[in-house]
Short mmCIF file of C-alpha atoms in Angstrom, two decimals:
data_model
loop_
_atom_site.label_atom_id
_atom_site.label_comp_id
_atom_site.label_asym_id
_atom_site.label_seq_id
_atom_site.Cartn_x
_atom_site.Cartn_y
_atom_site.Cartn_z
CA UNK E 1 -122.26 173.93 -63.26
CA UNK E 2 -125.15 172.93 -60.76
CA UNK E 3 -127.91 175.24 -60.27
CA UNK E 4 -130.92 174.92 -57.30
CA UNK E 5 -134.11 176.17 -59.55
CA UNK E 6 -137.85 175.15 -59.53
CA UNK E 7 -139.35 171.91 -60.88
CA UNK E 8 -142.81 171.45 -61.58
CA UNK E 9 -145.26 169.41 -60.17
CA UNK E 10 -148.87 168.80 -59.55
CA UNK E 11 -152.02 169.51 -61.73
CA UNK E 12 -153.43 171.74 -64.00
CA UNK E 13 -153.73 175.11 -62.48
CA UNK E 14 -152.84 173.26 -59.24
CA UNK E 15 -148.77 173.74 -59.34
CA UNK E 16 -146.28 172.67 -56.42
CA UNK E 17 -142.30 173.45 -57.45
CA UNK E 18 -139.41 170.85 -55.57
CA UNK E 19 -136.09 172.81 -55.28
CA UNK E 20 -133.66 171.01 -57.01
CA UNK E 21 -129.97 170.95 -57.34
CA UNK E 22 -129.84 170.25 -61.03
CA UNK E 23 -127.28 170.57 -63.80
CA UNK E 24 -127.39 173.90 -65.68
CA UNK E 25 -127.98 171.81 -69.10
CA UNK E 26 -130.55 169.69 -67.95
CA UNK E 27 -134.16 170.60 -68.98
CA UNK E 28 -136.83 171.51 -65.88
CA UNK E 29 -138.12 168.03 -65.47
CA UNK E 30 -134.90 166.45 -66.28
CA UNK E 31 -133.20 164.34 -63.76
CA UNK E 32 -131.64 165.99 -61.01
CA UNK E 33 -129.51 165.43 -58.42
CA UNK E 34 -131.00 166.29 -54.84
CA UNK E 35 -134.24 167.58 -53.93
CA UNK E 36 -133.71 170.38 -51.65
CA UNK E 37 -136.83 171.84 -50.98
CA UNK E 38 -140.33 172.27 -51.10
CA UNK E 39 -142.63 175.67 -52.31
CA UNK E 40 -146.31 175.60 -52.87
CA UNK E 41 -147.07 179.11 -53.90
CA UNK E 42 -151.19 178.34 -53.67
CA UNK E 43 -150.56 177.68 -49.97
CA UNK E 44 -147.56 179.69 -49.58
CA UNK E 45 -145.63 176.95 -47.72
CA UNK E 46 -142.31 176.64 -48.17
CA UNK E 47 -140.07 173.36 -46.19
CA UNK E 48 -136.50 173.36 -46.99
CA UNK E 49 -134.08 171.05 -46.49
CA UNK E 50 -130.72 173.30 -45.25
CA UNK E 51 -128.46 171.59 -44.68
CA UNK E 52 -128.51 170.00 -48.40
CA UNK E 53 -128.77 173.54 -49.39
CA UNK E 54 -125.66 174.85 -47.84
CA UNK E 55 -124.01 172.15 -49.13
CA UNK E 56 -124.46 173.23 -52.72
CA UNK E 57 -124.00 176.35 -52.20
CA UNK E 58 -120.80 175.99 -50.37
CA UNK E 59 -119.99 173.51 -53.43
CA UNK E 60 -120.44 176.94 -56.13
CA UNK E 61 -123.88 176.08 -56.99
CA UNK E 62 -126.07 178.71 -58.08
CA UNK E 63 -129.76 179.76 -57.18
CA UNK E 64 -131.74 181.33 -59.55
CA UNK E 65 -133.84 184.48 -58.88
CA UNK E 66 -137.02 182.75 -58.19
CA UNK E 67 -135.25 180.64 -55.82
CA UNK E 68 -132.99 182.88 -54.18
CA UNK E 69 -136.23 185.21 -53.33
CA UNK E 70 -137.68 182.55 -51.88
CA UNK E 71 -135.01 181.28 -49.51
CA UNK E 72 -134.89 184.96 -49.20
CA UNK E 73 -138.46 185.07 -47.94
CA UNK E 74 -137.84 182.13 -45.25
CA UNK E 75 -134.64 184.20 -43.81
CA UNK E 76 -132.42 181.70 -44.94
CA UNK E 77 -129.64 184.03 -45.21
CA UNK E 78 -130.26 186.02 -42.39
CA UNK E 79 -126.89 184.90 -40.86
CA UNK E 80 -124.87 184.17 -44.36
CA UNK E 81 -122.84 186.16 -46.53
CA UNK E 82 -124.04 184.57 -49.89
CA UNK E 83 -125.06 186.78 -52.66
CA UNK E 84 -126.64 185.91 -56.03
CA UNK E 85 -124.15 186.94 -58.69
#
């Protein structure tokens, strides 16, 4: 089962988080297999990549909380019908 969840980057006290489309038994920084996104919660920017995204999802891939309230945030599914389960 694929997932899209947060990986971490960046420094000490300094952290940046890719969206990933990643397999649910990989570990966080394990290899994944698309980025997706981009979220910088110090900044509060967020640059996604949708049509990767839709993709997935389309495909049965899960987001997890953190990452469905933050496509959430950016009204990515304003005009969708997909619901976390």
């Amino acid at each position: 089962m694929v997932k899209l969840r947060l990986k971490r980057c960046g420094r000490k006290q300094q952290a940046v988080y890719r969206i990933v489309a990643i397999d649910v038994r990989s570990r966080r920084e394990g290899r994944d297999l698309q980025k997706v996104g981009f979220y910088d919660p110090i900044k509060n920017q967020t640059s996604l990549n949708v049509p990767a995204i839709l993709y997935f999802l389309e495909k049965g891939a899960q987001p997890t909380r953190t990452v469905y309230d933050i496509l959430r945030k950016a009204e990515f599914f304003k005009d969708k019908e997909i619901t976390l389960s």
